[in-house]
GROMACS .gro file of C-alpha atoms in nm:
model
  388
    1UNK     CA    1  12.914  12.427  13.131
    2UNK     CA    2  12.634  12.154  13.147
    3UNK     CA    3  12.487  12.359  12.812
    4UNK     CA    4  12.799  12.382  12.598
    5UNK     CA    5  12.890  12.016  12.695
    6UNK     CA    6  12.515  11.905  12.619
    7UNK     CA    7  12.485  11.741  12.978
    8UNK     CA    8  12.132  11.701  13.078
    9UNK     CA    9  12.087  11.935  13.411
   10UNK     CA   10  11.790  11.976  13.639
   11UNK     CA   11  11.810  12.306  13.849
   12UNK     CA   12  11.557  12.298  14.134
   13UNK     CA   13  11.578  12.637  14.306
   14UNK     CA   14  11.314  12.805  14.614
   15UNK     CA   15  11.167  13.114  14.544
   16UNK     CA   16  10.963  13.352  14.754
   17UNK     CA   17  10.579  13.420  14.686
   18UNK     CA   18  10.492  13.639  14.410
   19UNK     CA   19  10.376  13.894  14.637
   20UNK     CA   20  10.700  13.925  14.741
   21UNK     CA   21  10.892  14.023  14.369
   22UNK     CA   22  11.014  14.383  14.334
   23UNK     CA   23  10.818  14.487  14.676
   24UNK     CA   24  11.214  14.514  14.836
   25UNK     CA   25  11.117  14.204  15.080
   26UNK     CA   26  11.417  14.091  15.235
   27UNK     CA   27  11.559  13.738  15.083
   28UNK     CA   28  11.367  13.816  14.697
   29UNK     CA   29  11.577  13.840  14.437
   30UNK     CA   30  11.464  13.804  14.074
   31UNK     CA   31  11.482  13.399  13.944
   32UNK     CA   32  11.269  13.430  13.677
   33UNK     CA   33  11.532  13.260  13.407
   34UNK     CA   34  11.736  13.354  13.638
   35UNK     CA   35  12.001  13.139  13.430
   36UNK     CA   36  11.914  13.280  13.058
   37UNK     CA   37  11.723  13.140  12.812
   38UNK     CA   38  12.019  13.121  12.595
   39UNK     CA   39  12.174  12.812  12.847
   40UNK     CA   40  11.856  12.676  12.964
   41UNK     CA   41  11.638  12.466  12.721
   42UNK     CA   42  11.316  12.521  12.923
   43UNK     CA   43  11.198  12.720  13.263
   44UNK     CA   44  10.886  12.672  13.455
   45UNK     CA   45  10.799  12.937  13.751
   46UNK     CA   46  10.593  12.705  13.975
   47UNK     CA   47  10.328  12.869  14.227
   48UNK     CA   48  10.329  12.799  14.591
   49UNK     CA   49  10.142  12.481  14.719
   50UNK     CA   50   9.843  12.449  14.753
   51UNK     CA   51   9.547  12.216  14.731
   52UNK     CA   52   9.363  12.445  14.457
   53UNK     CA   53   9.684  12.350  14.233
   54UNK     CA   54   9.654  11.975  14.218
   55UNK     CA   55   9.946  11.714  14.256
   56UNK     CA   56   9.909  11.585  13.884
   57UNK     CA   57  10.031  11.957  13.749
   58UNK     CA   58  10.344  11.901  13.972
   59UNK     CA   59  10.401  11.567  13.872
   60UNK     CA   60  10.332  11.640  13.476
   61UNK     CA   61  10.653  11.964  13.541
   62UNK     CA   62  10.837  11.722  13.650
   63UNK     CA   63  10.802  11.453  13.408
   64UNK     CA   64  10.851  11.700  13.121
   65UNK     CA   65  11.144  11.896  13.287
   66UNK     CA   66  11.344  11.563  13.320
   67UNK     CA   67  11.272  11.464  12.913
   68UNK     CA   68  11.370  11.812  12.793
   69UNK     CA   69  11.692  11.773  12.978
   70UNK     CA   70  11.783  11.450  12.826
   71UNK     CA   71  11.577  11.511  12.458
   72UNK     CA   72  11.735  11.857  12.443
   73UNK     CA   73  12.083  11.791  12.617
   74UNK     CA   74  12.160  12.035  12.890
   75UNK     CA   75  11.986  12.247  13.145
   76UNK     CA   76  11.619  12.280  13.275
   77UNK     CA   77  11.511  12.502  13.560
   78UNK     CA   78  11.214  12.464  13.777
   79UNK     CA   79  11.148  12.744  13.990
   80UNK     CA   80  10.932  12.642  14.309
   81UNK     CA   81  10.797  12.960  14.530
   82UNK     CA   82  10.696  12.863  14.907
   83UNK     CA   83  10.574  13.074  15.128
   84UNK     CA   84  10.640  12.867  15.456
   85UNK     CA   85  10.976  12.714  15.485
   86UNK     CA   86  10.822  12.398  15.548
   87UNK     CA   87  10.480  12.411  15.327
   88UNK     CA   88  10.209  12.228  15.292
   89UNK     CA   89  10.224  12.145  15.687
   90UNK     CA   90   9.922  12.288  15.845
   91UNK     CA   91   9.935  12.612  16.053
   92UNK     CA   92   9.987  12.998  16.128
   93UNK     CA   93  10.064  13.181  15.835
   94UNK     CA   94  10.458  13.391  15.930
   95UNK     CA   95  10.406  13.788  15.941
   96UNK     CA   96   9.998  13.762  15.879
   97UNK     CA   97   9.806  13.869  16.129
   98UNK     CA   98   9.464  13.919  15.944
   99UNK     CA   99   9.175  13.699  16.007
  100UNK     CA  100   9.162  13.318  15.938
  101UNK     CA  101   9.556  13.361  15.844
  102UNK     CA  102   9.602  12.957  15.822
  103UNK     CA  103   9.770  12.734  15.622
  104UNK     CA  104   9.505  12.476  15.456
  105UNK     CA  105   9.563  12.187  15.297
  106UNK     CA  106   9.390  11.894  15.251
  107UNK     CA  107   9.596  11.604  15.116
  108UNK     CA  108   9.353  11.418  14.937
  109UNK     CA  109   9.189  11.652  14.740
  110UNK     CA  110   9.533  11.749  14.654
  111UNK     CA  111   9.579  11.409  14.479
  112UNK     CA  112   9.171  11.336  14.348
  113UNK     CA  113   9.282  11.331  14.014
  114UNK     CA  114   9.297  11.104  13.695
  115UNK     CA  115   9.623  10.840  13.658
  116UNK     CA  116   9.727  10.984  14.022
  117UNK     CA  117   9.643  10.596  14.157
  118UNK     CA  118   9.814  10.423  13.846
  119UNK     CA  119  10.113  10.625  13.891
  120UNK     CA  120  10.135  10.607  14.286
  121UNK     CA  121  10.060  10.240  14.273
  122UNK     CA  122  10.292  10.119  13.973
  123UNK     CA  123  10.619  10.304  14.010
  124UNK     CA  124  10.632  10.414  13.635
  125UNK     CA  125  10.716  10.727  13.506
  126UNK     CA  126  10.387  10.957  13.499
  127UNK     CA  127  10.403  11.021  13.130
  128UNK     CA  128  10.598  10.747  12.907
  129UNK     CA  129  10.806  10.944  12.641
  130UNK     CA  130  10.848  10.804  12.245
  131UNK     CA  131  11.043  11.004  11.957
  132UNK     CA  132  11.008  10.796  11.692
  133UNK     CA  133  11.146  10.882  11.316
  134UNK     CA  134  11.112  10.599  11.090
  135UNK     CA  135  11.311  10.790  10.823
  136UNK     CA  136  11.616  10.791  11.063
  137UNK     CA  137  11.582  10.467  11.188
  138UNK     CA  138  11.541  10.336  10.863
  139UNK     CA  139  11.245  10.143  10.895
  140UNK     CA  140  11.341   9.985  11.243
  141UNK     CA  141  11.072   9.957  11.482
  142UNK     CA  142  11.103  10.222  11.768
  143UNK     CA  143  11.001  10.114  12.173
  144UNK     CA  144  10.677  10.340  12.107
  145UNK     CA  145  10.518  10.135  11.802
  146UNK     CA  146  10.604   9.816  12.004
  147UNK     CA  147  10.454   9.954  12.329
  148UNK     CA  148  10.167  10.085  12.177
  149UNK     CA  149  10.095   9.763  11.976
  150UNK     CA  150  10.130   9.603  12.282
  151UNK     CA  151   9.862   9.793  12.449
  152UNK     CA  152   9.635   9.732  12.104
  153UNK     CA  153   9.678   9.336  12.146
  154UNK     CA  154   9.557   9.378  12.536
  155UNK     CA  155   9.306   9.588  12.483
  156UNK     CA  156   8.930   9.456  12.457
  157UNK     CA  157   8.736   9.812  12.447
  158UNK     CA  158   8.968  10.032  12.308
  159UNK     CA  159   8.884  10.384  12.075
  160UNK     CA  160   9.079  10.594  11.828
  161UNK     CA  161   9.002  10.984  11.948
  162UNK     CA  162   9.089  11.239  11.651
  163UNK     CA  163   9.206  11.598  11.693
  164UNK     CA  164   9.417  11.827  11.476
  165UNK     CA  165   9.656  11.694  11.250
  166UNK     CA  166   9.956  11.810  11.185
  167UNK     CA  167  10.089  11.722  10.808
  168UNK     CA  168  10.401  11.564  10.740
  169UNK     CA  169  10.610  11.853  10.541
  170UNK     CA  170  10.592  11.817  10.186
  171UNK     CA  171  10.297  11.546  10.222
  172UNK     CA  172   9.907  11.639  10.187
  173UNK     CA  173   9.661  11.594  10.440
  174UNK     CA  174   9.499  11.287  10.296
  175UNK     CA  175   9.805  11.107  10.342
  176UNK     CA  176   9.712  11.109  10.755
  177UNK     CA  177   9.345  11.087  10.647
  178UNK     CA  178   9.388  10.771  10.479
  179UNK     CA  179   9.642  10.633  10.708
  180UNK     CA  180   9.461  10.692  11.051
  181UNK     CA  181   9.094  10.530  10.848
  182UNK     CA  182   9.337  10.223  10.722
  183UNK     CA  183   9.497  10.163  11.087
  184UNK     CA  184   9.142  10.144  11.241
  185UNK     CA  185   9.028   9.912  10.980
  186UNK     CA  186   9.284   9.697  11.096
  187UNK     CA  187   9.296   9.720  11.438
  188UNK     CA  188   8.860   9.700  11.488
  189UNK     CA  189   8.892  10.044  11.688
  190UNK     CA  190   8.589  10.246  11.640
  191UNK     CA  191   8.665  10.674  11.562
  192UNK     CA  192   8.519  10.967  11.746
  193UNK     CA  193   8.699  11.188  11.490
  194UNK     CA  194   8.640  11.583  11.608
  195UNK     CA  195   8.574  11.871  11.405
  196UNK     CA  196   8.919  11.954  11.277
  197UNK     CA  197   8.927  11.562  11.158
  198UNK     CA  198   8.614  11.598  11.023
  199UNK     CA  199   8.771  11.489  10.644
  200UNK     CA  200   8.770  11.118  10.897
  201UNK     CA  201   8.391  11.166  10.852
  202UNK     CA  202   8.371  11.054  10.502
  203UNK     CA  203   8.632  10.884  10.428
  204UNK     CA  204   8.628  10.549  10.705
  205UNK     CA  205   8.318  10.327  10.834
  206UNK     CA  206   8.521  10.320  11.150
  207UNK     CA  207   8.409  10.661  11.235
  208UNK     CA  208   8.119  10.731  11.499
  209UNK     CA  209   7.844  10.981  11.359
  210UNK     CA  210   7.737  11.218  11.583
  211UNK     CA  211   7.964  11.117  11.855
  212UNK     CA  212   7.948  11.432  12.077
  213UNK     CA  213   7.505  11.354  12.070
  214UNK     CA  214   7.592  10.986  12.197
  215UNK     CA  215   7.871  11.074  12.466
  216UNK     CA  216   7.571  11.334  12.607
  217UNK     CA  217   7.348  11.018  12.690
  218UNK     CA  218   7.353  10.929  13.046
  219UNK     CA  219   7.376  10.547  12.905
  220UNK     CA  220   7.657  10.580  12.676
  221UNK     CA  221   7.854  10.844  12.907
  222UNK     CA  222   7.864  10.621  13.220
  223UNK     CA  223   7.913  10.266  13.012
  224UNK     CA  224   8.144  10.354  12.727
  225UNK     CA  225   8.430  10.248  12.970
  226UNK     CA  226   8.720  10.205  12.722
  227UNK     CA  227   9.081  10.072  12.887
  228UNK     CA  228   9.262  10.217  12.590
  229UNK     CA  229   9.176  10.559  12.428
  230UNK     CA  230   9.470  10.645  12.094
  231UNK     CA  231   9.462  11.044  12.045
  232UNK     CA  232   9.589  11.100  11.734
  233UNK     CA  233   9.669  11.453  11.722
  234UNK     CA  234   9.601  11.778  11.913
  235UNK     CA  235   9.380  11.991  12.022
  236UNK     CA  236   9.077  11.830  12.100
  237UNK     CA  237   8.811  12.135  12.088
  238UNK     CA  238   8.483  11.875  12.136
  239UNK     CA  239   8.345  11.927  12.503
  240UNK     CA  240   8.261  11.631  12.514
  241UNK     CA  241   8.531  11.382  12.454
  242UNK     CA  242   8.741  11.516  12.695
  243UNK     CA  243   8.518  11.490  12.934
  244UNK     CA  244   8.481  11.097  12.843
  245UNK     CA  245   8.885  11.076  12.843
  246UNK     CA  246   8.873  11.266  13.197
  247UNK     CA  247   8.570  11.031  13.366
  248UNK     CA  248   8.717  10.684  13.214
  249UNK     CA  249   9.026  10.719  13.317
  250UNK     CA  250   8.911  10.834  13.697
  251UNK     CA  251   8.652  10.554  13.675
  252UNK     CA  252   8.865  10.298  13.598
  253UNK     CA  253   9.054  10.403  13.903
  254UNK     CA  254   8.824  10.357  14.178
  255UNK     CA  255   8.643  10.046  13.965
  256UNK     CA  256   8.759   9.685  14.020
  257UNK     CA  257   9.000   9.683  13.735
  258UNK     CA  258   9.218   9.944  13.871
  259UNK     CA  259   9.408  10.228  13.665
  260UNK     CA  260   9.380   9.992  13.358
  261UNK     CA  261   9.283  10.247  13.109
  262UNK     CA  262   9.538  10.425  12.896
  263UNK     CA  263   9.560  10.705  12.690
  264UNK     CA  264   9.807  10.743  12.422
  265UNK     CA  265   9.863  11.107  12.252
  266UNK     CA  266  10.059  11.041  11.922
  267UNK     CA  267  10.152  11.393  11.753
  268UNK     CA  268  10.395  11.526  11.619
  269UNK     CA  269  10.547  11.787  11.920
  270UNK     CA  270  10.776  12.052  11.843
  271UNK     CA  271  11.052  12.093  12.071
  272UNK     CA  272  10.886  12.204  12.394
  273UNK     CA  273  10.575  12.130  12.297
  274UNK     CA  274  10.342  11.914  12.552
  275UNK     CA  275   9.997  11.892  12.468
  276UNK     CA  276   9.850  11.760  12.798
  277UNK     CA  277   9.590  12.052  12.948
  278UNK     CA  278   9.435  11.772  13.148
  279UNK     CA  279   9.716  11.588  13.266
  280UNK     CA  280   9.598  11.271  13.196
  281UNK     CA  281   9.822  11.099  12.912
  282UNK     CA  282   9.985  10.834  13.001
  283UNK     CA  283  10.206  10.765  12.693
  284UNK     CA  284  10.344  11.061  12.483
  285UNK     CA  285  10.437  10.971  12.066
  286UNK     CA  286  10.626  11.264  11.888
  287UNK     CA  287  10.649  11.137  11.554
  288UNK     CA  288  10.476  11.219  11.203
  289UNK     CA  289  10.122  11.052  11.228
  290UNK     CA  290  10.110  10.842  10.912
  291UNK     CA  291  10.445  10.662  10.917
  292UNK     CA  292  10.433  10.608  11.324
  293UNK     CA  293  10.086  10.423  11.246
  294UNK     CA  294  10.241  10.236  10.968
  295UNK     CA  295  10.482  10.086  11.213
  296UNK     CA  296  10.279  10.003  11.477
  297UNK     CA  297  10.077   9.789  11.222
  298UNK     CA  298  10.401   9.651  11.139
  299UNK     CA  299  10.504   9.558  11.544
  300UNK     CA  300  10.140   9.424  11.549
  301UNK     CA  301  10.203   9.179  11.249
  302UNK     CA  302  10.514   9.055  11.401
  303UNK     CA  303  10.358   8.967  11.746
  304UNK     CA  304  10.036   8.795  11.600
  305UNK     CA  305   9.969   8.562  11.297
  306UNK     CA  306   9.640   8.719  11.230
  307UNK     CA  307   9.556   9.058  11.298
  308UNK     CA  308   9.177   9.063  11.237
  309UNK     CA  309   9.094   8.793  11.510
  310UNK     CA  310   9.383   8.933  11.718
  311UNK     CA  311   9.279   9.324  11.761
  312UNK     CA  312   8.918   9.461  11.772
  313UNK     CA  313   8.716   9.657  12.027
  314UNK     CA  314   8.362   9.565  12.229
  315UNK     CA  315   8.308   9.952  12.121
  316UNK     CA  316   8.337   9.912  11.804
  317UNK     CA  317   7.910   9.865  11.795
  318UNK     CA  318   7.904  10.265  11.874
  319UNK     CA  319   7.956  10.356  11.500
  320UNK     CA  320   7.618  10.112  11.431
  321UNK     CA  321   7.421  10.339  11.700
  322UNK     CA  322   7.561  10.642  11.582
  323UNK     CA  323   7.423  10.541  11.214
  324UNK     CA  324   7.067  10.511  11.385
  325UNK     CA  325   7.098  10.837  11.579
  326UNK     CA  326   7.212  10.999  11.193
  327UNK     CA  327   6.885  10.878  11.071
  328UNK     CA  328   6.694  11.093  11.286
  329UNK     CA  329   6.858  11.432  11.378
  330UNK     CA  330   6.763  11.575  11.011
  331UNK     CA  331   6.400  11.529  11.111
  332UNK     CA  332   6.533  11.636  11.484
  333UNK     CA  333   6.711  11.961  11.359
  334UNK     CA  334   6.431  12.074  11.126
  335UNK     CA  335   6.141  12.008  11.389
  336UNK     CA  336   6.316  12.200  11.674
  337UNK     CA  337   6.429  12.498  11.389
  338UNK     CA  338   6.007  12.511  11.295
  339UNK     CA  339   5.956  12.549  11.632
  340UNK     CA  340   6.180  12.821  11.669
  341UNK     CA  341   6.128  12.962  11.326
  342UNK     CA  342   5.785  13.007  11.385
  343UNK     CA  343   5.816  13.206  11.663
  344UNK     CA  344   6.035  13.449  11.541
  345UNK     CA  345   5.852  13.496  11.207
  346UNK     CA  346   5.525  13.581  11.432
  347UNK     CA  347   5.735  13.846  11.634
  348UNK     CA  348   5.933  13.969  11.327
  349UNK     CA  349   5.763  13.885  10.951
  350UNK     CA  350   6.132  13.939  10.763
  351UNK     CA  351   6.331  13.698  11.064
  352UNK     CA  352   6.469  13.438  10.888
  353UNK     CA  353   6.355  13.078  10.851
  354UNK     CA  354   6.661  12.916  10.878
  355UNK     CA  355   6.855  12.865  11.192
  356UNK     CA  356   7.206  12.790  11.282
  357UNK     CA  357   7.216  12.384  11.285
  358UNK     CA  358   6.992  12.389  10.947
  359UNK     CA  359   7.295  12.562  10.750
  360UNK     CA  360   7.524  12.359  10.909
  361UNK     CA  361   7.357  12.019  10.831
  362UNK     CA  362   7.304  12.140  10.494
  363UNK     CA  363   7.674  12.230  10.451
  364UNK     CA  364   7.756  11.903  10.572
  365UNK     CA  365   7.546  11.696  10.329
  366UNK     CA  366   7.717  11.935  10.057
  367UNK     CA  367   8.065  11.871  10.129
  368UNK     CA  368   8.004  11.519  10.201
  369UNK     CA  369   7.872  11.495   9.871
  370UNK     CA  370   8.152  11.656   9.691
  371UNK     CA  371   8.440  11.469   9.577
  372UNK     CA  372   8.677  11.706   9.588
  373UNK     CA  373   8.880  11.893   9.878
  374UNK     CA  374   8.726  12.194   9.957
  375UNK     CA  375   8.857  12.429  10.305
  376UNK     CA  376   8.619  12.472  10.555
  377UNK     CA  377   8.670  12.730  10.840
  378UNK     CA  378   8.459  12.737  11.145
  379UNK     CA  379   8.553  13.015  11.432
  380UNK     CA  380   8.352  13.089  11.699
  381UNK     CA  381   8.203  12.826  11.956
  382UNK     CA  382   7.849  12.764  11.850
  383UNK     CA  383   7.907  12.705  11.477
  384UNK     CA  384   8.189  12.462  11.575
  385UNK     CA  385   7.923  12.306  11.841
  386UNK     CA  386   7.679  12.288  11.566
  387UNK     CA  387   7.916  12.109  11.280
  388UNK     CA  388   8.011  11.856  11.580
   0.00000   0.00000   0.00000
């Protein structure tokens, strides 16, 4: 009924363990979509607790069960598998009698995890939710530019994070290309555009060279600090800016400026689509890239008289030492590749004399080079670690 009438639903049902399915346990019945997927916009089959599983996973379900009821009008079903009645409490383990048969489970390592203190402490929703379409709204400003240009205007150390874009349909790619470099022009946020942004590379000052090199310093890791971090699209594949999202966001949680960082994920989501793998976004955008950032700028411009002086970011300085760290990893690369060159052509006279990060760097200073678009694919993880 609550499907054909569109009425958002949330089903909450107990489960037993896994262990228990199709054994003929007494009490196990099959609830996996137990209720169809033709009634029920979206199922989760949640695991029993336990402090290996932390709290944010439960509290990210939640949050996203809740907007796909109301987003997709009707049903969702979360089905939660316990093995004790009254789990997580401490003690014997019902009907096991081999050795160390205990429950464990230790509370705060349950909840050691990024936004866990922002959300316990300020009684908002874990992830903030934003469908915007300008083309439907006819150029009305949605709650998630004005939130979002909110956040800009308090921000003092804030970074643009890039991903992979998704295209508007019928629209080329440099139409998010040039729209993402114009926004950060205008806002003073500095870039750490990733590989499958890497078009970001040549085309805006705003961009930090050889990003993933600086977030590896011990300096630059433990300082960088930002209190707002704008992910425009998804996935991130760098190892290391995920890491940085992961640690600020945690360290700005036990620092004296408690839970102030944000992050912001603007993308354009399909349906039941939540790009979050680390649980740590704290607002959620589903709209087409280059029109959402063209009305953020606009919400900015209403709420300020001039945006230059009003926006900007103490981090901003990161693309002028990434310039200086460019200036030397040619000579870096090509030093380290002799080295290892040499060796090989010793062992082996026809080896090669060219290594992995020389091809790459040379590709790089070709397509930089070239003014038109040319497709580029990388597979594999060391020739995408290289071309970061």
């Amino acid at each position: 009924e609550a499907s054909m009438d569109g009425i958002p639903m949330l089903i909450i049902t107990a489960d037993r363990p896994y262990e228990n399915r199709d054994t003929g346990a007494n009490q196990a019945v099959d609830q996996i979509k137990l209720y169809s997927s033709s009634y029920v916009r979206w199922f989760r089959d949640i695991p029993p607790p336990t402090d290996d599983i932390p709290v944010s996973v439960a509290l990210s379900d939640a949050n996203h069960a809740v907007k796909m009821a109301i987003q997709q009008r009707g049903p969702v079903h979360l089905n939660v598998q316990f093995r004790e009645n009254l789990a997580p409490d401490g003690g014997d383990i019902r009907n096991d009698n081999r050795v160390d048969s205990i429950v464990k489970f230790n509370g705060f390592r349950f909840t050691d995890v990024p936004n866990f203190y922002r959300w316990s402490h300020s009684g908002e929703q874990w992830t903030k939710t934003f469908t915007e379409n300008p083309v439907m709204n006819q150029g009305i400003l949605g709650n998630g530019a004005c939130e979002i240009a909110n956040l800009i205007l308090q921000s003092e150390r804030g970074i643009i994070v890039t991903g992979n874009l998704r295209q508007q349909a019928g629209k080329e790619m440099e139409v998010e290309i040039d729209a993402i470099a114009d926004f950060a022009q205008k806002i003073g946020f500095p870039i750490f555009a990733g590989i499958q942004s890497g078009n970001l590379r040549g085309r805006s000052p705003a961009v930090v060279p050889y990003a993933e090199h600086l977030l590896k310093h011990p300096w630059v890791s433990k300082n960088i600090e930002p209190d707002l971090i704008l992910q425009i699209g998804h996935p991130l594949i760098s190892t290391e800016i995920p890491n940085m999202i992961r640690r600020c966001i945690r360290g700005t949680e036990t620092s004296e400026s408690e839970g102030v960082c944000s992050h912001v994920l603007i993308h354009p989501h399909h349906s039941q689509e939540r790009s979050d793998p680390d649980f740590t976004v704290t607002h959620r955008v589903s709209a087409d890239i280059a029109p959402f950032l063209s009305s953020t700028l606009s919400a900015l411009e209403t709420m300020t008289d001039t945006l230059s002086t009003a926006c900007g970011s103490d981090l901003a300085t990161l693309t002028l030492l990434g310039r200086i760290v460019g200036t030397k990893i040619p000579s870096i690369i090509d030093k380290a590749s002799t080295k290892v060159t040499s060796t090989l052509v010793s062992q082996e006279p026809s080896s090669t004399t060219l290594t992995e990060p020389q091809v790459v760097l040379k590709l790089s200073d070709y397509f930089s080079g070239s003014n038109t678009s040319i497709p580029f694919y990388i597979s594999n993880s060391m020739p995408v670690r290289d071309a970061e």
